[in-house]
Coordinates of C-alpha atoms and ligand atoms in Angstrom, one line a residue:
M1 CA 9.7 -25.2 54.9
E2 CA 8.8 -21.7 55.8
T3 CA 6.8 -19.9 53.5
Y4 CA 7.2 -16.3 53.0
Q5 CA 4.8 -13.6 54.5
K6 CA 3.8 -11.4 51.8
T7 CA 3.7 -8.1 52.7
D8 CA 0.2 -7.0 53.4
Y9 CA 0.5 -3.3 51.9
R10 CA -2.5 -3.1 52.0
S11 CA -3.1 -2.6 55.9
V12 CA -1.0 0.9 55.8
P13 CA -3.7 3.1 55.8
L14 CA -1.6 5.5 53.3
F15 CA -1.9 2.4 50.7
R16 CA -4.9 1.1 51.5
N17 CA -6.8 1.9 47.9
V18 CA -3.5 1.0 45.7
E19 CA -4.1 -1.0 43.4
P20 CA -1.7 -4.2 43.2
G21 CA -1.2 -3.4 39.1
D22 CA 0.8 0.3 41.1
W23 CA 2.0 -1.7 43.7
N24 CA 3.8 -3.8 41.7
N25 CA 4.9 -1.2 39.2
W26 CA 8.6 0.0 39.9
K27 CA 7.8 2.8 38.3
W28 CA 4.8 3.6 40.4
Q29 CA 6.9 2.6 43.6
L30 CA 9.6 5.3 42.3
K31 CA 7.3 8.1 41.6
N32 CA 5.7 7.4 45.0
V33 CA 8.8 7.6 47.2
I34 CA 8.5 9.3 50.5
R35 CA 10.4 12.2 50.6
D36 CA 8.9 14.6 53.2
I37 CA 7.9 14.1 56.7
P38 CA 3.9 14.9 56.0
T39 CA 3.9 11.6 54.0
L40 CA 6.5 9.5 56.7
K41 CA 3.6 10.6 59.4
K42 CA 1.0 8.8 57.5
I43 CA 2.8 5.7 58.0
I44 CA 4.5 5.3 61.0
K45 CA 4.6 7.2 64.4
I46 CA 6.8 10.2 64.7
D47 CA 6.7 12.2 67.9
R48 CA 7.2 16.1 68.1
E49 CA 11.0 15.5 69.6
E50 CA 11.9 12.9 66.6
E51 CA 9.8 15.7 64.0
S52 CA 12.3 18.2 64.5
E53 CA 15.1 16.6 64.5
L54 CA 14.3 14.8 61.5
K55 CA 13.7 18.6 59.8
L56 CA 16.9 19.1 60.6
C57 CA 18.3 16.2 59.3
L58 CA 16.3 16.8 55.6
K59 CA 18.6 19.8 55.5
R60 CA 21.5 18.0 54.9
F61 CA 20.7 15.2 53.8
R62 CA 18.2 13.8 51.8
M63 CA 15.7 11.0 52.4
G64 CA 13.9 8.4 50.1
I65 CA 12.0 5.6 51.1
T66 CA 10.2 3.0 48.2
P67 CA 6.5 2.1 49.5
Y68 CA 7.5 -1.3 49.3
Y69 CA 10.1 -0.8 52.6
A70 CA 8.1 1.7 54.1
S71 CA 5.7 -1.2 54.2
L72 CA 7.8 -3.1 56.1
I73 CA 8.7 -0.7 59.2
D74 CA 7.0 -1.4 62.1
P75 CA 4.5 1.9 62.6
E76 CA 5.3 1.6 66.6
Y77 CA 8.2 0.5 67.4
K78 CA 11.4 3.3 67.0
R79 CA 13.9 0.6 66.7
C80 CA 12.1 -1.6 64.0
P81 CA 15.9 -2.6 62.0
I82 CA 13.9 -1.6 58.8
R83 CA 13.3 2.3 59.9
L84 CA 16.6 2.4 61.4
Q85 CA 18.1 1.9 57.9
A86 CA 15.4 4.4 56.0
V87 CA 13.9 7.1 58.5
P88 CA 17.0 9.6 59.3
R89 CA 18.0 10.2 63.1
I90 CA 19.6 13.2 64.4
N91 CA 23.2 11.4 64.7
E92 CA 23.9 11.8 61.3
L93 CA 24.4 15.6 62.0
H94 CA 27.4 14.1 64.4
D95 CA 30.8 14.3 63.5
D96 CA 32.7 12.1 64.8
T97 CA 36.4 13.0 65.1
E98 CA 37.2 9.8 62.9
D99 CA 35.1 10.3 60.3
S100 CA 35.6 11.3 57.0
D101 CA 34.0 12.1 53.4
D102 CA 35.8 9.6 51.5
P103 CA 37.3 7.1 53.4
L104 CA 37.7 4.4 51.3
G105 CA 40.2 6.5 49.4
E106 CA 37.5 5.7 46.1
D107 CA 38.2 9.0 44.7
T108 CA 41.8 9.0 45.3
D109 CA 41.7 5.4 43.2
S110 CA 40.0 7.0 40.8
P111 CA 41.8 7.6 37.2
E112 CA 38.6 8.5 35.5
P113 CA 35.4 9.8 37.2
G114 CA 33.3 6.7 37.5
I115 CA 36.0 4.5 37.7
T116 CA 37.7 3.2 40.8
H117 CA 40.8 0.8 39.8
R118 CA 42.1 -0.4 43.4
Y119 CA 42.5 -3.8 42.4
P120 CA 44.6 -5.3 39.5
D121 CA 42.2 -7.2 37.8
R122 CA 39.0 -5.5 38.3
V123 CA 37.1 -2.2 38.1
L124 CA 34.1 -0.8 39.9
L125 CA 32.3 1.8 37.6
L126 CA 29.6 3.6 38.9
V127 CA 26.9 4.6 36.7
T128 CA 24.6 6.6 38.8
R129 CA 24.3 8.9 41.7
V130 CA 20.4 7.5 42.2
C131 CA 19.1 5.1 44.7
S132 CA 15.1 4.2 45.0
M133 CA 16.0 4.5 48.8
Y134 CA 18.2 6.2 50.2
C135 CA 20.0 4.1 52.8
R136 CA 20.8 5.7 56.2
H137 CA 24.3 4.0 56.7
C138 CA 25.4 4.6 53.1
T139 CA 29.2 4.7 52.3
R140 CA 29.1 6.5 49.4
R141 CA 26.7 9.3 50.9
R142 CA 29.4 11.9 49.8
L143 CA 28.1 11.0 46.0
V144 CA 24.7 9.8 46.5
G145 CA 21.8 11.3 46.4
D146 CA 22.8 15.0 46.8
E147 CA 22.5 15.5 43.0
D148 CA 19.5 13.6 41.0
T149 CA 21.8 12.6 38.5
H150 CA 23.1 9.9 36.2
L151 CA 26.3 10.0 35.5
G152 CA 26.3 11.9 31.5
S153 CA 27.4 9.9 28.3
V154 CA 30.6 11.9 27.8
N155 CA 31.7 10.5 31.2
L156 CA 30.9 7.0 30.3
E157 CA 32.7 7.0 27.4
N158 CA 35.6 7.7 28.7
C159 CA 35.2 4.8 31.7
L160 CA 34.6 2.8 28.5
E161 CA 37.5 3.9 27.2
Y162 CA 39.4 3.3 30.4
I163 CA 38.7 -0.4 30.5
R164 CA 39.2 -1.0 26.8
R165 CA 43.0 0.5 27.4
H166 CA 43.3 -1.6 30.8
K167 CA 43.7 -5.5 29.5
E168 CA 44.2 -6.5 32.8
V169 CA 40.6 -5.4 33.7
R170 CA 39.0 -9.1 33.4
D171 CA 36.3 -7.9 35.9
V172 CA 33.8 -5.0 35.7
L173 CA 31.7 -3.9 38.6
I174 CA 28.6 -2.0 38.1
S175 CA 27.8 0.0 40.7
G176 CA 26.5 3.4 42.2
G177 CA 24.0 4.7 43.5
D178 CA 22.0 1.6 42.4
P179 CA 22.4 1.1 38.7
L180 CA 19.2 -0.5 38.4
M181 CA 17.6 3.0 38.7
L182 CA 18.3 3.3 35.0
D183 CA 15.8 1.8 32.4
D184 CA 16.5 -1.6 31.2
T185 CA 17.5 0.3 27.5
K186 CA 20.1 2.5 28.8
L187 CA 21.4 -0.2 31.3
E188 CA 21.7 -2.7 28.3
T189 CA 23.6 0.2 26.4
I190 CA 26.4 0.6 29.0
I191 CA 26.5 -3.6 29.5
R192 CA 26.6 -4.4 25.9
Q193 CA 29.3 -2.3 25.5
I194 CA 31.2 -3.7 28.5
H195 CA 30.6 -7.1 27.1
M196 CA 32.2 -6.3 23.9
I197 CA 35.2 -6.0 25.5
K198 CA 37.5 -8.6 24.7
H199 CA 39.8 -8.8 28.0
V200 CA 36.4 -8.4 30.5
E201 CA 35.8 -11.9 31.4
I202 CA 33.2 -11.3 33.6
I203 CA 30.1 -8.4 34.6
R204 CA 28.9 -7.7 37.9
L205 CA 26.2 -5.4 39.0
G206 CA 25.7 -4.1 42.6
T207 CA 21.9 -3.7 43.5
R208 CA 19.8 -3.2 46.4
T209 CA 16.9 -3.1 44.8
P210 CA 16.0 -7.0 45.6
V211 CA 15.6 -5.6 49.2
V212 CA 14.0 -2.0 48.8
M213 CA 11.8 -2.1 45.7
P214 CA 12.1 -6.0 44.4
Q215 CA 9.3 -4.8 41.9
R216 CA 12.4 -3.8 40.0
I217 CA 13.3 -7.2 38.8
T218 CA 11.0 -7.7 36.1
K219 CA 10.7 -10.7 33.6
S220 CA 11.9 -8.1 31.1
L221 CA 15.2 -7.3 33.1
V222 CA 16.0 -10.7 33.6
S223 CA 15.8 -11.7 29.9
M224 CA 17.8 -8.5 29.0
L225 CA 20.5 -9.6 31.8
K226 CA 21.1 -13.0 30.6
K227 CA 21.9 -12.4 27.4
Y228 CA 25.4 -10.9 28.9
H229 CA 26.7 -13.8 30.8
P230 CA 29.1 -14.8 32.9
F231 CA 26.9 -11.9 34.7
Y232 CA 26.7 -11.8 38.7
I233 CA 24.5 -10.0 41.1
N234 CA 25.8 -8.7 44.6
T235 CA 22.5 -7.3 46.8
H236 CA 22.8 -6.2 50.4
F237 CA 20.4 -8.0 53.1
N238 CA 21.2 -6.9 56.5
H239 CA 18.2 -8.2 58.2
P240 CA 15.9 -11.7 58.4
K241 CA 12.9 -8.8 58.0
E242 CA 13.7 -7.8 54.6
I243 CA 13.4 -11.9 53.5
T244 CA 9.9 -10.9 52.3
S245 CA 7.9 -13.2 49.5
E246 CA 8.4 -10.6 46.8
A247 CA 12.0 -10.1 47.8
R248 CA 12.2 -14.0 47.2
K249 CA 10.6 -13.9 44.1
A250 CA 12.8 -11.3 42.9
C251 CA 15.9 -13.2 43.9
E252 CA 14.4 -16.4 42.7
R253 CA 13.8 -14.8 39.2
L254 CA 17.4 -13.6 39.0
A255 CA 18.6 -17.2 39.8
D256 CA 15.9 -19.1 37.3
A257 CA 18.2 -16.8 34.8
G258 CA 21.6 -18.3 35.6
I259 CA 22.8 -15.3 37.4
P260 CA 24.1 -16.4 41.1
V261 CA 23.0 -13.8 43.2
G262 CA 25.2 -12.6 46.4
N263 CA 24.7 -11.0 49.3
Q264 CA 26.9 -8.4 51.0
S265 CA 25.7 -7.1 54.6
V266 CA 26.7 -4.1 56.2
L267 CA 27.2 -4.7 60.4
L268 CA 25.2 -2.5 61.8
K269 CA 24.4 -1.1 65.5
D270 CA 20.8 -1.9 66.6
V271 CA 20.2 -3.5 63.2
N272 CA 22.0 -7.0 63.0
D273 CA 24.6 -6.9 65.5
C274 CA 23.8 -10.0 66.9
P275 CA 25.1 -13.4 66.5
S276 CA 21.4 -14.6 66.0
I277 CA 19.8 -12.3 63.8
M278 CA 22.8 -13.0 61.2
K279 CA 22.6 -16.8 61.3
K280 CA 19.0 -16.2 60.6
L281 CA 19.5 -13.8 57.8
M282 CA 22.3 -16.0 56.4
Q283 CA 20.2 -19.2 56.4
G284 CA 17.1 -17.1 55.2
L285 CA 19.3 -16.0 52.3
L286 CA 20.5 -19.2 51.1
M287 CA 16.6 -20.2 51.3
I288 CA 16.1 -17.5 48.9
R289 CA 19.0 -18.7 46.5
V290 CA 21.1 -15.9 47.6
R291 CA 24.8 -16.6 48.9
P292 CA 26.3 -14.7 51.7
Y293 CA 29.4 -13.2 50.4
Y294 CA 30.6 -10.6 52.7
I295 CA 29.7 -8.9 55.9
Y296 CA 31.6 -5.2 55.8
Q297 CA 32.7 -3.8 59.3
C298 CA 31.1 -0.3 59.1
D299 CA 33.2 2.6 57.4
L300 CA 33.8 5.6 58.8
S301 CA 31.9 7.5 56.2
R302 CA 31.1 11.0 57.4
G303 CA 27.4 10.8 59.6
I304 CA 27.1 6.8 60.2
S305 CA 28.9 6.4 63.9
H306 CA 25.6 5.7 65.0
F307 CA 25.8 2.7 62.9
R308 CA 29.4 1.5 64.3
T309 CA 30.1 -1.5 66.6
S310 CA 33.4 -3.1 67.4
I311 CA 35.4 -5.3 65.1
T312 CA 35.4 -8.0 68.3
K313 CA 31.2 -7.9 67.3
G314 CA 31.7 -9.1 64.0
M315 CA 34.7 -11.7 64.7
E316 CA 31.7 -12.9 67.3
I317 CA 29.4 -13.8 64.4
I318 CA 31.6 -15.8 62.3
E319 CA 32.8 -17.7 65.1
N320 CA 28.9 -18.3 65.5
L321 CA 28.6 -19.7 61.9
R322 CA 31.3 -21.0 61.0
G323 CA 31.1 -24.9 61.8
H324 CA 27.9 -24.4 63.3
T325 CA 25.8 -24.0 60.3
T326 CA 27.2 -24.7 56.5
G327 CA 30.0 -23.1 54.8
M328 CA 27.6 -21.8 52.1
A329 CA 26.0 -19.7 55.2
T330 CA 29.3 -18.2 56.3
P331 CA 30.3 -15.0 54.4
T332 CA 34.0 -13.2 55.2
F333 CA 33.6 -10.8 57.2
V334 CA 36.0 -7.4 56.0
V335 CA 36.9 -4.6 56.9
D336 CA 37.1 -2.0 54.1
A337 CA 40.9 -0.8 55.1
P338 CA 40.5 3.6 55.5
G339 CA 42.8 5.1 52.8
G340 CA 42.1 2.8 50.1
G341 CA 43.9 -0.7 51.1
G342 CA 40.7 -2.5 50.0
K343 CA 38.8 -5.6 51.9
I344 CA 40.8 -6.9 54.7
P345 CA 39.4 -10.5 56.0
V346 CA 38.9 -10.3 60.0
M347 CA 38.1 -13.6 61.5
P348 CA 38.6 -15.5 64.6
N349 CA 41.8 -17.5 65.2
Y350 CA 41.8 -21.5 64.8
I351 CA 45.4 -22.1 64.6
L352 CA 46.4 -22.3 68.1
A353 CA 50.1 -23.7 67.8
Q354 CA 52.7 -24.5 65.1
S355 CA 56.0 -26.4 64.8
D356 CA 58.4 -27.8 62.2
R357 CA 55.7 -30.8 61.0
R358 CA 52.6 -30.2 63.0
F359 CA 49.7 -27.5 63.3
A360 CA 47.6 -27.5 66.3
L361 CA 44.2 -26.4 65.5
R362 CA 40.9 -25.6 67.1
N363 CA 37.4 -26.4 65.5
Y364 CA 34.0 -24.5 66.2
E365 CA 33.6 -27.2 69.3
G366 CA 36.7 -26.1 70.7
V367 CA 38.3 -29.7 70.3
I368 CA 41.5 -28.9 69.5
T369 CA 43.6 -31.1 66.8
T370 CA 46.4 -31.7 65.3
Y371 CA 47.3 -31.6 61.1
T372 CA 50.5 -33.4 60.6
Q373 CA 52.2 -31.8 57.0
P374 CA 53.9 -34.1 55.0
E375 CA 57.6 -33.8 55.4
D376 CA 58.9 -33.3 51.5
V377 CA 56.5 -30.5 50.8
F378 CA 58.5 -28.6 48.1
S379 CA 55.9 -28.1 44.8
D380 CA 57.8 -29.4 42.3
C381 CA 57.0 -27.4 39.5
G382 CA 55.4 -29.4 36.5
Q383 CA 56.1 -27.0 33.7
C384 CA 52.6 -26.6 32.6
H385 CA 54.0 -22.8 31.9
I386 CA 50.7 -21.2 33.7
C387 CA 52.5 -19.0 35.3
D388 CA 54.2 -17.8 31.9
D389 CA 50.7 -15.3 31.7
D390 CA 51.4 -12.4 33.5
K391 CA 47.7 -12.9 34.3
Y392 CA 47.6 -15.4 36.6
K393 CA 51.0 -14.3 38.9
S394 CA 51.1 -11.8 42.0
N395 CA 53.9 -10.2 41.2
D396 CA 53.1 -8.0 44.0
G397 CA 52.3 -7.6 47.7
I398 CA 52.9 -10.1 50.6
A399 CA 52.4 -12.9 47.7
S400 CA 56.4 -11.9 46.0
L401 CA 57.5 -12.1 49.3
L402 CA 56.3 -15.8 49.9
K403 CA 57.4 -16.6 46.0
G404 CA 61.2 -15.5 47.1
D405 CA 61.1 -12.5 44.1
K406 CA 61.7 -9.8 46.9
L407 CA 63.3 -9.9 50.7
C408 CA 61.5 -7.4 52.0
L409 CA 58.9 -4.7 51.5
E410 CA 59.1 -1.4 53.3
P411 CA 57.6 1.9 53.3
K412 CA 58.7 4.8 50.9
N413 CA 60.1 7.1 52.8
L414 CA 61.8 4.6 55.3
K415 CA 63.6 6.8 58.2
R416 CA 66.4 4.0 58.1
R417 CA 66.7 4.2 55.0
R418 CA 67.7 8.1 54.6
R419 CA 70.3 8.2 57.4
F420 CA 73.2 7.6 55.0
Ligands
LIG1 C1 34.7 -4.3 46.8 C2 35.8 -3.9 45.9 C3 35.3 -3.9 44.7 C4 35.4 -6.0 44.5 O1 36.0 -6.9 45.3 P1 36.1 -8.3 45.3 O2 36.4 -8.7 46.4 O3 36.4 -8.9 44.2 O4 33.8 -8.3 45.4 C5 36.8 -3.9 43.6 N1 36.9 -2.6 43.8 C6 36.9 -1.9 44.9 C7 37.2 -0.2 45.1 C8 35.8 -2.1 45.6 O5 35.7 -1.6 46.9
LIG2 S1 21.6 1.2 47.9 FE1 24.0 1.5 47.9 S2 24.2 3.9 47.3 FE2 22.1 3.7 47.5 S3 21.9 4.5 49.6 FE3 21.9 2.7 50.0 S4 24.2 2.0 50.3 FE4 24.2 4.0 49.3

């Protein structure tokens, strides 16, 4: 089995004299986040032109790179995938015609500042605007990094009240910013209150710290989190280079505490828009006990157009995974619909043709096969009455068409309907 290289931070001149006790302490990492050009120049090579461009960028967007993540950057190679995710480029100042400040409509779907309630049974709860590292491709740049504040407690109380009032919310997703920027005590206060709400069945937390500051995943954090099972974590690895022995230790620690860890990658131009890189990443994640969950098409947030690539590339990546390697290493590729439609899965087409009885399907090898459907396909209701509970019925959307509850769905202002 592959052994993971410990990052040799002492090979970076700037960190040569840092004691391991400091390096492995997340508070030290935070205190030493790289925010300015002179410090950055001590770690990586930056030429004159880049430096003046960088200065322009920093006037509009903030930079923040943890020493740990900076130590993973190849100091000489401009296209280093770690560097591209951490160091601003002049393209950030470019406004593409398609760009928007809130492409996913997260503010529009927000009934309460801090809450996004888009899907019927789950909400997103933003507990901070702060991150340890400011990813250059961040979708929430409208929120993150411009203001160094955690959300105030008044605000949080309103959010909790919203969740308490909405009995249909069975799943709370704690996000930000990066929620693990809060210290354990503050975080526990929030988690405990959510855990106490009877109708909340699971709690999830999204964090990039296992990737950019694995030192944050301490023994004490993990023993706190495991009191609130079923508790899930989703993290954000984008490139195989991020899978270091430190990252591995962090993810294993979470898994050992019974916390399933999933991964959400973003498809990024010049970082991971390649089927082979993605395959290596997904297989590498399984080796550190992280289950690939989603690959996101890069959204239309302002200033990240240089990271976008085609949806077709994402489909090619899935084609290269499904069947070629385990389904465990095959995440769902999704486009988060502009305007707030939510995640829409996109994948290669495996159905070639259909008749009354038969499906013609193709597999990853190009084998074309048939599946003959049973003749008597009508489900016979077993009268189990699970459907008497509204919770398990999907009464809207396309599902309602299949059930026969509705004949069609139409836009509210359908012109044809206004003719009479
Ligand atoms: C992604 C997302 C979720 C969670 O979606 P899952 O598919 O359940 O992981 C919830 N709310 C919002 C607003 C989201 O963008
Ligand atoms: S950790 Fe997440 S919220 Fe923070 S900058 Fe990166 S992508 Fe944005």
